[in-house]
């Protein structure tokens, strides 16, 4: 019993001695991390946040790549924050958090101008600069819009369908979201372009929720509801690949004219294989790069052109040999 008591006493003493040592070691590590964070922060001139529609979307990852490259040039600490899947409320909350964090600048979409106006007003009152990317929020306090002219991109898509097809055409439109302005503009532009062509008919419009599976489901519904369907137009980045998944189950994908959006790798492969006939080309890399540069100039007190439209064009299979290695990322400044 005496030996046991001595062993217990020695164990307690050792624990008593070791706890402060461990605590001091951990505290030292934390202090080192804090000091490192301060040292890292001191190397940056500005703090910007890019809030995408959804984090894992390939299109937005290209925007982020452009923004990150520009940030490295201009000594900008860049954060890429937003919902994992498209969710308007989460998107708004992320912007509000960035405002609360007193960042220097925010880049984001203006998916619903009415809902974004109060947030942008709040940001500007705190001296935070706002640049909208890909989708504008007209009438808000944003200073600059960098991105596609979405109505024009839809219009040239309609012109491509007219040029590439003959005879009666029944078109199914698959759009990313029915409730956001940039998708609405792409549909409206397309409809206006084909409206004078009596041989072209819009059979129906379905929503993909900006997912490949959603696009496939939307295309299936259009095929089931409209037996005469001959063509598809997809207005968001994953719609084209989703559409051809559905058409392959019905007949050969070559039996349908498919017009897609954005030069993501799977879409380009499908274009090369003849499963997609034409692609509306945007330049997400350029958008991200240019948005950061606009924010930097705003931080310096320079005046910026409020509308900065990036290039838009239509690509067909024969265009793939023309400097295709850079097309997926857009024009790199």
JSON list of N, CA and C in Angstrom, two decimals, residues 109-148:
[
{"chain": "A", "resi": 109, "resn": "UNK", "atom": "N", "xyz": [-21.85, 38.36, -58.09]},
{"chain": "A", "resi": 109, "resn": "UNK", "atom": "CA", "xyz": [-22.94, 38.51, -59.05]},
{"chain": "A", "resi": 109, "resn": "UNK", "atom": "C", "xyz": [-24.04, 39.40, -58.47]},
{"chain": "A", "resi": 110, "resn": "UNK", "atom": "N", "xyz": [-24.80, 39.99, -59.37]},
{"chain": "A", "resi": 110, "resn": "UNK", "atom": "CA", "xyz": [-25.99, 40.73, -58.96]},
{"chain": "A", "resi": 110, "resn": "UNK", "atom": "C", "xyz": [-27.22, 39.96, -59.37]},
{"chain": "A", "resi": 111, "resn": "UNK", "atom": "N", "xyz": [-27.43, 38.81, -58.75]},
{"chain": "A", "resi": 111, "resn": "UNK", "atom": "CA", "xyz": [-28.46, 37.87, -59.21]},
{"chain": "A", "resi": 111, "resn": "UNK", "atom": "C", "xyz": [-29.89, 38.42, -59.12]},
{"chain": "A", "resi": 112, "resn": "UNK", "atom": "N", "xyz": [-30.15, 39.24, -58.15]},
{"chain": "A", "resi": 112, "resn": "UNK", "atom": "CA", "xyz": [-31.48, 39.84, -57.97]},
{"chain": "A", "resi": 112, "resn": "UNK", "atom": "C", "xyz": [-31.25, 41.27, -57.48]},
{"chain": "A", "resi": 113, "resn": "UNK", "atom": "N", "xyz": [-31.36, 42.23, -58.39]},
{"chain": "A", "resi": 113, "resn": "UNK", "atom": "CA", "xyz": [-30.99, 43.61, -58.09]},
{"chain": "A", "resi": 113, "resn": "UNK", "atom": "C", "xyz": [-31.70, 44.16, -56.85]},
{"chain": "A", "resi": 114, "resn": "UNK", "atom": "N", "xyz": [-32.98, 43.84, -56.69]},
{"chain": "A", "resi": 114, "resn": "UNK", "atom": "CA", "xyz": [-33.74, 44.36, -55.54]},
{"chain": "A", "resi": 114, "resn": "UNK", "atom": "C", "xyz": [-33.16, 43.88, -54.22]},
{"chain": "A", "resi": 115, "resn": "UNK", "atom": "N", "xyz": [-32.74, 42.62, -54.16]},
{"chain": "A", "resi": 115, "resn": "UNK", "atom": "CA", "xyz": [-32.21, 42.07, -52.91]},
{"chain": "A", "resi": 115, "resn": "UNK", "atom": "C", "xyz": [-30.76, 42.49, -52.66]},
{"chain": "A", "resi": 116, "resn": "UNK", "atom": "N", "xyz": [-30.05, 42.81, -53.72]},
{"chain": "A", "resi": 116, "resn": "UNK", "atom": "CA", "xyz": [-28.64, 43.17, -53.58]},
{"chain": "A", "resi": 116, "resn": "UNK", "atom": "C", "xyz": [-28.44, 44.66, -53.31]},
{"chain": "A", "resi": 117, "resn": "UNK", "atom": "N", "xyz": [-29.39, 45.48, -53.71]},
{"chain": "A", "resi": 117, "resn": "UNK", "atom": "CA", "xyz": [-29.25, 46.93, -53.54]},
{"chain": "A", "resi": 117, "resn": "UNK", "atom": "C", "xyz": [-28.95, 47.33, -52.10]},
{"chain": "A", "resi": 118, "resn": "UNK", "atom": "N", "xyz": [-29.71, 46.84, -51.09]},
{"chain": "A", "resi": 118, "resn": "UNK", "atom": "CA", "xyz": [-29.42, 47.25, -49.70]},
{"chain": "A", "resi": 118, "resn": "UNK", "atom": "C", "xyz": [-28.03, 46.84, -49.24]},
{"chain": "A", "resi": 119, "resn": "UNK", "atom": "N", "xyz": [-27.57, 45.65, -49.66]},
{"chain": "A", "resi": 119, "resn": "UNK", "atom": "CA", "xyz": [-26.24, 45.19, -49.26]},
{"chain": "A", "resi": 119, "resn": "UNK", "atom": "C", "xyz": [-25.15, 46.05, -49.90]},
{"chain": "A", "resi": 120, "resn": "UNK", "atom": "N", "xyz": [-25.33, 46.36, -51.17]},
{"chain": "A", "resi": 120, "resn": "UNK", "atom": "CA", "xyz": [-24.33, 47.18, -51.86]},
{"chain": "A", "resi": 120, "resn": "UNK", "atom": "C", "xyz": [-24.29, 48.59, -51.28]},
{"chain": "A", "resi": 121, "resn": "UNK", "atom": "N", "xyz": [-25.46, 49.09, -50.90]},
{"chain": "A", "resi": 121, "resn": "UNK", "atom": "CA", "xyz": [-25.54, 50.40, -50.25]},
{"chain": "A", "resi": 121, "resn": "UNK", "atom": "C", "xyz": [-24.78, 50.37, -48.92]},
{"chain": "A", "resi": 122, "resn": "UNK", "atom": "N", "xyz": [-25.00, 49.31, -48.17]},
{"chain": "A", "resi": 122, "resn": "UNK", "atom": "CA", "xyz": [-24.33, 49.13, -46.88]},
{"chain": "A", "resi": 122, "resn": "UNK", "atom": "C", "xyz": [-22.81, 49.07, -47.07]},
{"chain": "A", "resi": 123, "resn": "UNK", "atom": "N", "xyz": [-22.37, 48.35, -48.07]},
{"chain": "A", "resi": 123, "resn": "UNK", "atom": "CA", "xyz": [-20.93, 48.22, -48.34]},
{"chain": "A", "resi": 123, "resn": "UNK", "atom": "C", "xyz": [-20.32, 49.57, -48.69]},
{"chain": "A", "resi": 124, "resn": "UNK", "atom": "N", "xyz": [-20.99, 50.31, -49.55]},
{"chain": "A", "resi": 124, "resn": "UNK", "atom": "CA", "xyz": [-20.45, 51.60, -49.97]},
{"chain": "A", "resi": 124, "resn": "UNK", "atom": "C", "xyz": [-20.38, 52.58, -48.79]},
{"chain": "A", "resi": 125, "resn": "UNK", "atom": "N", "xyz": [-21.37, 52.51, -47.89]},
{"chain": "A", "resi": 125, "resn": "UNK", "atom": "CA", "xyz": [-21.35, 53.39, -46.71]},
{"chain": "A", "resi": 125, "resn": "UNK", "atom": "C", "xyz": [-20.16, 53.09, -45.81]},
{"chain": "A", "resi": 126, "resn": "UNK", "atom": "N", "xyz": [-19.66, 51.85, -45.88]},
{"chain": "A", "resi": 126, "resn": "UNK", "atom": "CA", "xyz": [-18.49, 51.46, -45.09]},
{"chain": "A", "resi": 126, "resn": "UNK", "atom": "C", "xyz": [-17.19, 51.64, -45.88]},
{"chain": "A", "resi": 127, "resn": "UNK", "atom": "N", "xyz": [-17.30, 52.21, -47.08]},
{"chain": "A", "resi": 127, "resn": "UNK", "atom": "CA", "xyz": [-16.11, 52.45, -47.88]},
{"chain": "A", "resi": 127, "resn": "UNK", "atom": "C", "xyz": [-15.59, 51.23, -48.63]},
{"chain": "A", "resi": 128, "resn": "UNK", "atom": "N", "xyz": [-16.44, 50.22, -48.78]},
{"chain": "A", "resi": 128, "resn": "UNK", "atom": "CA", "xyz": [-16.06, 48.99, -49.48]},
{"chain": "A", "resi": 128, "resn": "UNK", "atom": "C", "xyz": [-16.48, 49.11, -50.94]},
{"chain": "A", "resi": 129, "resn": "UNK", "atom": "N", "xyz": [-15.54, 48.87, -51.86]},
{"chain": "A", "resi": 129, "resn": "UNK", "atom": "CA", "xyz": [-15.83, 48.95, -53.28]},
{"chain": "A", "resi": 129, "resn": "UNK", "atom": "C", "xyz": [-16.51, 47.67, -53.77]},
{"chain": "A", "resi": 130, "resn": "UNK", "atom": "N", "xyz": [-17.43, 47.81, -54.73]},
{"chain": "A", "resi": 130, "resn": "UNK", "atom": "CA", "xyz": [-18.21, 46.69, -55.24]},
{"chain": "A", "resi": 130, "resn": "UNK", "atom": "C", "xyz": [-18.07, 46.60, -56.75]},
{"chain": "A", "resi": 131, "resn": "UNK", "atom": "N", "xyz": [-17.68, 45.42, -57.22]},
{"chain": "A", "resi": 131, "resn": "UNK", "atom": "CA", "xyz": [-17.65, 45.12, -58.65]},
{"chain": "A", "resi": 131, "resn": "UNK", "atom": "C", "xyz": [-18.52, 43.88, -58.89]},
{"chain": "A", "resi": 132, "resn": "UNK", "atom": "N", "xyz": [-19.52, 44.00, -59.75]},
{"chain": "A", "resi": 132, "resn": "UNK", "atom": "CA", "xyz": [-20.32, 42.82, -60.10]},
{"chain": "A", "resi": 132, "resn": "UNK", "atom": "C", "xyz": [-19.63, 42.10, -61.26]},
{"chain": "A", "resi": 133, "resn": "UNK", "atom": "N", "xyz": [-19.71, 40.76, -61.23]},
{"chain": "A", "resi": 133, "resn": "UNK", "atom": "CA", "xyz": [-19.05, 39.92, -62.22]},
{"chain": "A", "resi": 133, "resn": "UNK", "atom": "C", "xyz": [-20.06, 38.94, -62.79]},
{"chain": "A", "resi": 134, "resn": "UNK", "atom": "N", "xyz": [-20.05, 38.78, -64.11]},
{"chain": "A", "resi": 134, "resn": "UNK", "atom": "CA", "xyz": [-20.91, 37.81, -64.81]},
{"chain": "A", "resi": 134, "resn": "UNK", "atom": "C", "xyz": [-22.37, 38.28, -64.89]},
{"chain": "A", "resi": 135, "resn": "UNK", "atom": "N", "xyz": [-22.90, 38.81, -63.81]},
{"chain": "A", "resi": 135, "resn": "UNK", "atom": "CA", "xyz": [-24.29, 39.27, -63.78]},
{"chain": "A", "resi": 135, "resn": "UNK", "atom": "C", "xyz": [-24.35, 40.61, -63.08]},
{"chain": "A", "resi": 136, "resn": "UNK", "atom": "N", "xyz": [-24.95, 41.59, -63.73]},
{"chain": "A", "resi": 136, "resn": "UNK", "atom": "CA", "xyz": [-24.98, 42.94, -63.19]},
{"chain": "A", "resi": 136, "resn": "UNK", "atom": "C", "xyz": [-26.18, 43.14, -62.26]},
{"chain": "A", "resi": 137, "resn": "UNK", "atom": "N", "xyz": [-26.10, 44.19, -61.45]},
{"chain": "A", "resi": 137, "resn": "UNK", "atom": "CA", "xyz": [-27.22, 44.62, -60.60]},
{"chain": "A", "resi": 137, "resn": "UNK", "atom": "C", "xyz": [-27.49, 46.08, -60.93]},
{"chain": "A", "resi": 138, "resn": "UNK", "atom": "N", "xyz": [-28.21, 46.28, -62.02]},
{"chain": "A", "resi": 138, "resn": "UNK", "atom": "CA", "xyz": [-28.47, 47.64, -62.49]},
{"chain": "A", "resi": 138, "resn": "UNK", "atom": "C", "xyz": [-29.25, 48.44, -61.46]},
{"chain": "A", "resi": 139, "resn": "UNK", "atom": "N", "xyz": [-28.87, 49.71, -61.33]},
{"chain": "A", "resi": 139, "resn": "UNK", "atom": "CA", "xyz": [-29.56, 50.58, -60.40]},
{"chain": "A", "resi": 139, "resn": "UNK", "atom": "C", "xyz": [-29.06, 50.48, -58.97]},
{"chain": "A", "resi": 140, "resn": "UNK", "atom": "N", "xyz": [-28.05, 49.61, -58.74]},
{"chain": "A", "resi": 140, "resn": "UNK", "atom": "CA", "xyz": [-27.50, 49.46, -57.39]},
{"chain": "A", "resi": 140, "resn": "UNK", "atom": "C", "xyz": [-26.30, 50.38, -57.24]},
{"chain": "A", "resi": 141, "resn": "UNK", "atom": "N", "xyz": [-25.65, 50.32, -56.07]},
{"chain": "A", "resi": 141, "resn": "UNK", "atom": "CA", "xyz": [-24.48, 51.15, -55.81]},
{"chain": "A", "resi": 141, "resn": "UNK", "atom": "C", "xyz": [-23.17, 50.50, -56.25]},
{"chain": "A", "resi": 142, "resn": "UNK", "atom": "N", "xyz": [-23.26, 49.41, -57.00]},
{"chain": "A", "resi": 142, "resn": "UNK", "atom": "CA", "xyz": [-22.02, 48.82, -57.50]},
{"chain": "A", "resi": 142, "resn": "UNK", "atom": "C", "xyz": [-21.34, 49.85, -58.40]},
{"chain": "A", "resi": 143, "resn": "UNK", "atom": "N", "xyz": [-20.02, 49.84, -58.39]},
{"chain": "A", "resi": 143, "resn": "UNK", "atom": "CA", "xyz": [-19.29, 50.84, -59.20]},
{"chain": "A", "resi": 143, "resn": "UNK", "atom": "C", "xyz": [-18.99, 50.36, -60.61]},
{"chain": "A", "resi": 144, "resn": "UNK", "atom": "N", "xyz": [-18.75, 49.05, -60.74]},
{"chain": "A", "resi": 144, "resn": "UNK", "atom": "CA", "xyz": [-18.33, 48.50, -62.04]},
{"chain": "A", "resi": 144, "resn": "UNK", "atom": "C", "xyz": [-19.00, 47.15, -62.26]},
{"chain": "A", "resi": 145, "resn": "UNK", "atom": "N", "xyz": [-19.38, 46.88, -63.51]},
{"chain": "A", "resi": 145, "resn": "UNK", "atom": "CA", "xyz": [-19.77, 45.53, -63.92]},
{"chain": "A", "resi": 145, "resn": "UNK", "atom": "C", "xyz": [-18.74, 45.02, -64.91]},
{"chain": "A", "resi": 146, "resn": "UNK", "atom": "N", "xyz": [-18.20, 43.83, -64.64]},
{"chain": "A", "resi": 146, "resn": "UNK", "atom": "CA", "xyz": [-17.25, 43.17, -65.55]},
{"chain": "A", "resi": 146, "resn": "UNK", "atom": "C", "xyz": [-17.86, 41.83, -65.96]},
{"chain": "A", "resi": 147, "resn": "UNK", "atom": "N", "xyz": [-18.08, 41.66, -67.25]},
{"chain": "A", "resi": 147, "resn": "UNK", "atom": "CA", "xyz": [-18.64, 40.38, -67.69]},
{"chain": "A", "resi": 147, "resn": "UNK", "atom": "C", "xyz": [-19.33, 40.47, -69.03]},
{"chain": "A", "resi": 148, "resn": "UNK", "atom": "N", "xyz": [-19.99, 39.39, -69.37]},
{"chain": "A", "resi": 148, "resn": "UNK", "atom": "CA", "xyz": [-20.67, 39.25, -70.64]},
{"chain": "A", "resi": 148, "resn": "UNK", "atom": "C", "xyz": [-21.88, 40.18, -70.73]}
]
